[in-house]
Structure formats: structure tokens, C-alpha cells
PDB file of C-alpha atoms in Angstrom:
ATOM      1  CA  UNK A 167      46.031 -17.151  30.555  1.00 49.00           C
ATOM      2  CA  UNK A 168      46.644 -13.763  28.932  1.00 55.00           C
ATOM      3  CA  UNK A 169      45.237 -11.870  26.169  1.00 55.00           C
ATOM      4  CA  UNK A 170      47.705 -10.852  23.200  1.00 56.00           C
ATOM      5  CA  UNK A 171      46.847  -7.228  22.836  1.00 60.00           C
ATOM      6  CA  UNK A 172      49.933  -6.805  19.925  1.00 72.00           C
ATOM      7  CA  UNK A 173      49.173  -8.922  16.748  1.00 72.00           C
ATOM      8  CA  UNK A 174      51.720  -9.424  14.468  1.00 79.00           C
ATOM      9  CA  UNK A 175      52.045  -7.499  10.675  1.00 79.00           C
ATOM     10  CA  UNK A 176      50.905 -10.891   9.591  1.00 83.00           C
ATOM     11  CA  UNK A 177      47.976 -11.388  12.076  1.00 82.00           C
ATOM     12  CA  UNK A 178      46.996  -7.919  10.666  1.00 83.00           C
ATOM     13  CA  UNK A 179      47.362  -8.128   7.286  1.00 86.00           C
ATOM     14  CA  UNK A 180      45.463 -11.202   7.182  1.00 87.00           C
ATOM     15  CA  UNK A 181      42.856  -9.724   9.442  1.00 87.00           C
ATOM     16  CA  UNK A 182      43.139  -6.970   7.085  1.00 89.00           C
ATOM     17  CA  UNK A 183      42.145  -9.767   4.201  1.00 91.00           C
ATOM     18  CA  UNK A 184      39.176 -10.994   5.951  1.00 91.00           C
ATOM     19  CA  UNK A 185      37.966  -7.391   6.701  1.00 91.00           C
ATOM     20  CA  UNK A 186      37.583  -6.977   2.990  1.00 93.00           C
ATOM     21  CA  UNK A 187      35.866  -9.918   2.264  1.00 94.00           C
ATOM     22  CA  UNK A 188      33.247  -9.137   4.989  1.00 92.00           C
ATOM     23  CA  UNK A 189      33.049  -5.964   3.095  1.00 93.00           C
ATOM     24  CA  UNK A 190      32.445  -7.623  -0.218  1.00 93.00           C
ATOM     25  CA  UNK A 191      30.147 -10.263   1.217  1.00 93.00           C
ATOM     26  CA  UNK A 192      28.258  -6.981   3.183  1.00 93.00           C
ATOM     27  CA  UNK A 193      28.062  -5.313  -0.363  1.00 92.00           C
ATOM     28  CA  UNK A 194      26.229  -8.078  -1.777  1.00 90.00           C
ATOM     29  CA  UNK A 195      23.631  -7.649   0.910  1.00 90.00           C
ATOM     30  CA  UNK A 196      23.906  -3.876   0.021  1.00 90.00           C
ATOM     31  CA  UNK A 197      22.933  -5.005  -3.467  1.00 87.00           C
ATOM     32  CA  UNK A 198      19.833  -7.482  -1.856  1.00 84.00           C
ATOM     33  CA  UNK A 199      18.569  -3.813  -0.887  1.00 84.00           C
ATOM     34  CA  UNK A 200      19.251  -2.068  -4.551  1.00 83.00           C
ATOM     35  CA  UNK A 201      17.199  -5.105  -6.467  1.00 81.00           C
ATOM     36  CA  UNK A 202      14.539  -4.556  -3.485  1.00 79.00           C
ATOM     37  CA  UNK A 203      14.273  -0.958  -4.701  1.00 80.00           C
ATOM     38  CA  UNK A 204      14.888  -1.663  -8.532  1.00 77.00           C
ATOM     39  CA  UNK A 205      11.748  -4.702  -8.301  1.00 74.00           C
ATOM     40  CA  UNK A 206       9.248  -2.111  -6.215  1.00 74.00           C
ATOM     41  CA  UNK A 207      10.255   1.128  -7.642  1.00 71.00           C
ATOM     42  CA  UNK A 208       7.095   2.725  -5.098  1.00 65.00           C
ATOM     43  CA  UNK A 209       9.314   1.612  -2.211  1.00 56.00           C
ATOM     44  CA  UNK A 210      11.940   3.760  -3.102  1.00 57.00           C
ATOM     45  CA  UNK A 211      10.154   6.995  -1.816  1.00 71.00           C
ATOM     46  CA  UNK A 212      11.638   8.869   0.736  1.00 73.00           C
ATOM     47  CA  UNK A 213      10.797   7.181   4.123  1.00 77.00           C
ATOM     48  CA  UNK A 214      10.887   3.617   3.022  1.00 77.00           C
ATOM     49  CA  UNK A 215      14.322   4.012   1.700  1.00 80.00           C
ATOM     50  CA  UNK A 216      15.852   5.690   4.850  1.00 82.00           C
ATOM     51  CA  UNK A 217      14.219   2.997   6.553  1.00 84.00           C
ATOM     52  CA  UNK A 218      16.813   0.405   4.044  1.00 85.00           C
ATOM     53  CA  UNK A 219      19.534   2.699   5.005  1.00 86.00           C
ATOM     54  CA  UNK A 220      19.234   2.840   8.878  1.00 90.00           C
ATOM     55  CA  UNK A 221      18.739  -1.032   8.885  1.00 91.00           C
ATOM     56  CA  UNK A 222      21.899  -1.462   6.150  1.00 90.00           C
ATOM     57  CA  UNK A 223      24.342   0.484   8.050  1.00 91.00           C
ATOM     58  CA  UNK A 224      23.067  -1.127  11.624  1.00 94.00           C
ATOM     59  CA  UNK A 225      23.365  -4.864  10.490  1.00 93.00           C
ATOM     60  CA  UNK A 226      26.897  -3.243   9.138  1.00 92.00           C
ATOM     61  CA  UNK A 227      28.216  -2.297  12.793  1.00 90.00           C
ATOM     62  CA  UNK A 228      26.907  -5.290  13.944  1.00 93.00           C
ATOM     63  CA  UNK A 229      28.868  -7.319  11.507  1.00 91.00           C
ATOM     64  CA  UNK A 230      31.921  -4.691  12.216  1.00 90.00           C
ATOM     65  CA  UNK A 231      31.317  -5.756  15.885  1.00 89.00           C
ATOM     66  CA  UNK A 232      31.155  -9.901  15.381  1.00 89.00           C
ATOM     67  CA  UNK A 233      33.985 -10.073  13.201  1.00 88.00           C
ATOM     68  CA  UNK A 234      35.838  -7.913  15.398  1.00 86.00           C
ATOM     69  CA  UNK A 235      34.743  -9.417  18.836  1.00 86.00           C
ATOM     70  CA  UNK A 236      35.713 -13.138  17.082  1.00 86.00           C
ATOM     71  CA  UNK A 237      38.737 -12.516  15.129  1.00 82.00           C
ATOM     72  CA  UNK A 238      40.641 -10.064  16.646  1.00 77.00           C
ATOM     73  CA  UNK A 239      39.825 -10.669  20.345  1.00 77.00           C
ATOM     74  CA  UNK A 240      37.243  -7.425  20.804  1.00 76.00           C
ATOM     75  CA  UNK A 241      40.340  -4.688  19.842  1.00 76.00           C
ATOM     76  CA  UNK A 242      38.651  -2.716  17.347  1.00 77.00           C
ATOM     77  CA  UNK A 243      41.288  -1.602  14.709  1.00 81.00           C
ATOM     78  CA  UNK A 244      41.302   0.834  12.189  1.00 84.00           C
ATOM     79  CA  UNK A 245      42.550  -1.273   9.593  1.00 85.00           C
ATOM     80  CA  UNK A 246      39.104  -3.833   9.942  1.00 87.00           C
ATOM     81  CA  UNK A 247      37.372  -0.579   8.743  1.00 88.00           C
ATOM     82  CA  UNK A 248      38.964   0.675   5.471  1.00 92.00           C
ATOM     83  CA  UNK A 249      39.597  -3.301   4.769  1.00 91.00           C
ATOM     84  CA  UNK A 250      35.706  -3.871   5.223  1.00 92.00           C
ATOM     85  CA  UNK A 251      35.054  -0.365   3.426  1.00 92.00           C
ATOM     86  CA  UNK A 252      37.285  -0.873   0.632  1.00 94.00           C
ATOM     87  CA  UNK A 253      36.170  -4.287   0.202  1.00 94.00           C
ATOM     88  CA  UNK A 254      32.352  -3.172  -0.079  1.00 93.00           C
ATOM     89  CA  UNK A 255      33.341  -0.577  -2.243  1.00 93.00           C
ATOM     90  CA  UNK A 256      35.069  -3.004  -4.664  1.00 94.00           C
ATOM     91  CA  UNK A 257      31.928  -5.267  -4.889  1.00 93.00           C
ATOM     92  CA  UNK A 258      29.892  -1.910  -5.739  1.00 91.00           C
ATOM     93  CA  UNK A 259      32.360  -0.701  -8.242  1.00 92.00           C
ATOM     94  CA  UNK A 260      32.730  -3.438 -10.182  1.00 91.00           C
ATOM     95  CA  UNK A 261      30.609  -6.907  -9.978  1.00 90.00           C
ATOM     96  CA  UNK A 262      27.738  -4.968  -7.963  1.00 88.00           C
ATOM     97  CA  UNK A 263      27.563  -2.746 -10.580  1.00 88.00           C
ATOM     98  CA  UNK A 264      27.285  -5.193 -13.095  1.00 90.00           C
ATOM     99  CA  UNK A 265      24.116  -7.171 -11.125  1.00 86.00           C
ATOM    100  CA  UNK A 266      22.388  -3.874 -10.575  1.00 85.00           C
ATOM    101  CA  UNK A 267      22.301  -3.276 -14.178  1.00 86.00           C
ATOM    102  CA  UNK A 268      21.476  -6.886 -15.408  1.00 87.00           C
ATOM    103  CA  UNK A 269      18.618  -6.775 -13.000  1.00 83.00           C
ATOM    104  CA  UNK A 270      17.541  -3.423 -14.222  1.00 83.00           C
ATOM    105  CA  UNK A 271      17.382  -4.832 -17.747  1.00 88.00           C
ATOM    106  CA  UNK A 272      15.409  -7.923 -16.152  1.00 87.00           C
ATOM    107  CA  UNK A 273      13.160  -6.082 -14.101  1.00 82.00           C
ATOM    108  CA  UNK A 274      11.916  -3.877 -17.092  1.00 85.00           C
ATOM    109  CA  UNK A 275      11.338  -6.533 -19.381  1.00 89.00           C
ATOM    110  CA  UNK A 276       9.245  -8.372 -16.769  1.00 86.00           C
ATOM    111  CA  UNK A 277       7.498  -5.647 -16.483  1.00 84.00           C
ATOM    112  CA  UNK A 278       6.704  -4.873 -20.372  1.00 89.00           C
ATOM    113  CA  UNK A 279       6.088  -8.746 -20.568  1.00 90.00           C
ATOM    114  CA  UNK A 280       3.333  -8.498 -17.246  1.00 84.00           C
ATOM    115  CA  UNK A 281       1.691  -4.852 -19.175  1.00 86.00           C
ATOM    116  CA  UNK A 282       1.017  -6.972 -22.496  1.00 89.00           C
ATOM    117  CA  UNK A 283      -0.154  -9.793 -20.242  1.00 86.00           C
ATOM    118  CA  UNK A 284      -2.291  -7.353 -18.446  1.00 82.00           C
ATOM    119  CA  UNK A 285      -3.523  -5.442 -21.471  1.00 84.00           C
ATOM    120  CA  UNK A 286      -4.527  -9.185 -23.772  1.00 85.00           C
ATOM    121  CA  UNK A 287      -6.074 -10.457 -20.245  1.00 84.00           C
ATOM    122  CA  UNK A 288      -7.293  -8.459 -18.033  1.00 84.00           C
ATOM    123  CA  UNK A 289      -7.697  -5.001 -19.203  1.00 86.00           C
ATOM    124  CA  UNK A 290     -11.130  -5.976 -21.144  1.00 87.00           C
ATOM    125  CA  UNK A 291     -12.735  -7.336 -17.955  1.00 88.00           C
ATOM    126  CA  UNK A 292     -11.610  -4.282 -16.060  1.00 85.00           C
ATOM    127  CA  UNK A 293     -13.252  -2.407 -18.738  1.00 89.00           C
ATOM    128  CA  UNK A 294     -16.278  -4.506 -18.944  1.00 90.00           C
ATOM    129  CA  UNK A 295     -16.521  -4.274 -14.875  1.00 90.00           C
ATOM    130  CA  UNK A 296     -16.523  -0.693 -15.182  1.00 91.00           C
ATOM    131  CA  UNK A 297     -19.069  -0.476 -17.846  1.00 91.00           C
ATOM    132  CA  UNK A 298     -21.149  -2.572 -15.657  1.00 92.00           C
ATOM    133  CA  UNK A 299     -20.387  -0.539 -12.303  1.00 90.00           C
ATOM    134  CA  UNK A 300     -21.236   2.440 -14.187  1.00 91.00           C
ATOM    135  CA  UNK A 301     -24.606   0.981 -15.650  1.00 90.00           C
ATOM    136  CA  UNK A 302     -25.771  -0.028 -12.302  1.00 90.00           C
ATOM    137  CA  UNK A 303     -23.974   3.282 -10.642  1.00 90.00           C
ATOM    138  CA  UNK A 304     -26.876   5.210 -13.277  1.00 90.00           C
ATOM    139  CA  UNK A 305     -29.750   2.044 -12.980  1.00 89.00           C
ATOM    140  CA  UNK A 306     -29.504   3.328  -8.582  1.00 87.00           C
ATOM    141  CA  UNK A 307     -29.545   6.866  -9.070  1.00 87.00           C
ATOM    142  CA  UNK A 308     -32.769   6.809 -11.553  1.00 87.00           C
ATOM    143  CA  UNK A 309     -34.204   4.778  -8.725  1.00 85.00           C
ATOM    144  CA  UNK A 310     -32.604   7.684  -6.071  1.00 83.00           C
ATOM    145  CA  UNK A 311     -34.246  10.367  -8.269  1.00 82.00           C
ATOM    146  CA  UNK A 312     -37.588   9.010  -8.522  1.00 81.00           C
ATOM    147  CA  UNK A 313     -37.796   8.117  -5.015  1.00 79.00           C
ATOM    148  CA  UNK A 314     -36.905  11.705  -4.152  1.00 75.00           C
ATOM    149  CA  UNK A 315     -39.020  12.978  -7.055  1.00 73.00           C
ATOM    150  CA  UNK A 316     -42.277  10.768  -5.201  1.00 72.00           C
ATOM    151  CA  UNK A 317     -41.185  11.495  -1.535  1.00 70.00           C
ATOM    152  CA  UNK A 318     -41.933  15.638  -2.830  1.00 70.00           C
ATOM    153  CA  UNK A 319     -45.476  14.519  -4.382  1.00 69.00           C
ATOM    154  CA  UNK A 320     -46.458  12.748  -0.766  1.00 66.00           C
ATOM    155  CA  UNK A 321     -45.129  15.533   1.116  1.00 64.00           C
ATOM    156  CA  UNK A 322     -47.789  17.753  -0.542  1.00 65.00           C
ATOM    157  CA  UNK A 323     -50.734  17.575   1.649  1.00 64.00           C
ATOM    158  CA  UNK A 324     -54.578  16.759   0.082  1.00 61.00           C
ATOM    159  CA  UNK A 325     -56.846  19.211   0.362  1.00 63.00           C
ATOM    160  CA  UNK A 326     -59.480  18.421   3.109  1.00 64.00           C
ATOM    161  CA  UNK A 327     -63.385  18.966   1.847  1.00 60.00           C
ATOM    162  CA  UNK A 328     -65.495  18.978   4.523  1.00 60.00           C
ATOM    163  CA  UNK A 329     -67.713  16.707   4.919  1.00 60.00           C
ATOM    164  CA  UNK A 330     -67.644  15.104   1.588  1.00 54.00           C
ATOM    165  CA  UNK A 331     -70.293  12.358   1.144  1.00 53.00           C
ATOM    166  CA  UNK A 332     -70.631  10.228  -1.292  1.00 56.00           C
ATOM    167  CA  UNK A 333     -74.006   8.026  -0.543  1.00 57.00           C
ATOM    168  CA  UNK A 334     -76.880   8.770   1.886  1.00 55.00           C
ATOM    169  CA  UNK A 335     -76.028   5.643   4.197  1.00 56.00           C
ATOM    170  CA  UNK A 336     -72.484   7.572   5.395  1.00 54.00           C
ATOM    171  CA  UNK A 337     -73.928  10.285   5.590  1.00 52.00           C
ATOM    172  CA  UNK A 338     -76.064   8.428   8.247  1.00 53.00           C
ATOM    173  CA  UNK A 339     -73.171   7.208   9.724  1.00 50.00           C
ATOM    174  CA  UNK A 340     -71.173  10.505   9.293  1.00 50.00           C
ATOM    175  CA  UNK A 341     -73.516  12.181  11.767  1.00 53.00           C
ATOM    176  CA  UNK A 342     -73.812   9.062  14.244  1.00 50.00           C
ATOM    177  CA  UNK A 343     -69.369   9.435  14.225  1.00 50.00           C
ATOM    178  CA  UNK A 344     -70.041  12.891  15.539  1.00 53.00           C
ATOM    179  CA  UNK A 345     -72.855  12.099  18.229  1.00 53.00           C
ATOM    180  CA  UNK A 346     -75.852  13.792  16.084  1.00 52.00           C
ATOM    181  CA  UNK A 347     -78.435  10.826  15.451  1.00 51.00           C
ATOM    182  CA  UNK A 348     -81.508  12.204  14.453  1.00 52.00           C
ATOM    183  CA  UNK A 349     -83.809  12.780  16.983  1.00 52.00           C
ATOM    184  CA  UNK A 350     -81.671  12.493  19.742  1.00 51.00           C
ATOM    185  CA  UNK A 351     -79.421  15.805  20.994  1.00 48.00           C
TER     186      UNK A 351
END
């Protein structure tokens, strides 16, 4: 068996055909990415959205490679590139363009919709939790100050008297302490 390495102007023009669908149906996975980055607009920083890139345009050879490997034997042809190019720039231009912006619209009223949500609900706990950190933040370092404020008052030594006595009995047993009982030496 041999391998056909000619196709026909028909075999190409309707490989031609299929290349821009694959383009069209690759755009709409473009356009997975764009509502990605239109839903989390923190993801569209720099590094996360080279990261999108890279991994668009690889999954795009690799489709470039199937199609080609299945349909047209494994010839690569220039024609299966501008057909898949022009067909994902078709799907950008006109019906990608039109998704992008109905999700845009979407996206921003689900997100005025979740701020009231969060402002009715949940903003007055936050604010209550605050107050409450706060209280307790001030209730720990009044006990902080204190501490420190007693740990300088122990610090400061008493002043020794020697040989304070307060009742004849210790003084008795002041002098036996020191080996001085009376009458012996």
C-alpha cells in the first residue's frame, strides 16, 4: 500500500473547510480563557495571563498537529494554517465578540448584585467582628500594660533593715539562727 502524497484541489479545499472550523471551534476555547479572565479580573495580572497564553497556543499546535496527522495523512500544509487562523479569527471578530461582551455585562451585574448582598448581609457582622476584635485587641493590652507596669514595681528591690524584730521571742530565736544562745559561745 502507498501513501498519496498529492491531494486533489477538492481534497484541499475541503481540508481547507475543516481547517477553519477547527479554528472556529479553537476560538471558542480562546473565548473559555477571555470569560476566565473577565469572571476573576485578579487573574488577569501579568504572569497568570502569560501562563493562559503559553497553554492556548500549545493545546493550538497540538490540535494543528491531530487534525493534520488524521486528515491529511501527517503532510503539514500551509493552507490548514490560514484556514484554522482565519477561521479563529472569524469566531473572534464576530460571534466571540458578541459573548465576550454579553458576559461582560453579566459578570458586572453579578457582581453589583453580590456587593448589595454583601453590604445588607454581611458587612454589619464584619463591622461588629471588628468592633469586637478591637475591644478585646484594647481589653489585652490594658492587661499587657499593667503587667509590665507591676513586673517594674517587683523589680525594685526592698530595703533590708537589719535585724528588725518585732517581739522578744524572735529575737530569741533570731540569735539561736545565728549560733549565739545566751550563755553559750
Amino acid at each position: 500500500m502507498q501513501i498519496e502524497t498529492f491531494f486533489s484541489v477538492s481534497q484541499q479545499t475541503a481540508f481547507f473547510l475543516l481547517s477553519v472550523v477547527l479554528g472556529a471551534a479553537l476560538g471558542v476555547m480562546y473565548d473559555v480563557f477571555r470569560v476566565f479572565r473577565i469572571l476573576f479580573p485578579p487573574a488577569a495580572k501579568k504572569t497568570p495571563l502569560a501562563v493562559q497564553d503559553v497553554l492556548f497556543w500549545l493545546i493550538y499546535g497540538f490540535c494543528i498537529f491531530c487534525y493534520s496527522t488524521a486528515v491529511c495523512g501527517g503532510s503539514l500544509r500551509f493552507f490548514i494554517f490560514f484556514g484554522s487562523l482565519a477561521g479563529f479569527a472569524l469566531y473572534i471578530l464576530t460571534i466571540g465578540n458578541l459573548i465576550t461582551g454579553a458576559l461582560r455585562r453579566i459578570a458586572e451585574s453579578v457582581r453589583r448584585i453580590l456587593r448589595k448582598v454583601y453590604s445588607v448581609l454581611f458587612e454589619p457582622i464584619v463591622k461588629l467582628l471588628k468592633n469586637l476584635c478591637q475591644k478585646v485587641r484594647l481589653f489585652f493590652i490594658q492587661i499587657y500594660r499593667k503587667s509590665k507596669k507591676t513586673e517594674r514595681s517587683v523589680k525594685k528591690p526592698l530595703q533590708k533593715v537589719p535585724r528588725l524584730v518585732y517581739n522578744k521571742n524572735a529575737k530569741l530565736g533570731l540569735q539561736f539562727v545565728h549560733g549565739r544562745q545566751k550563755g553559750r559561745r
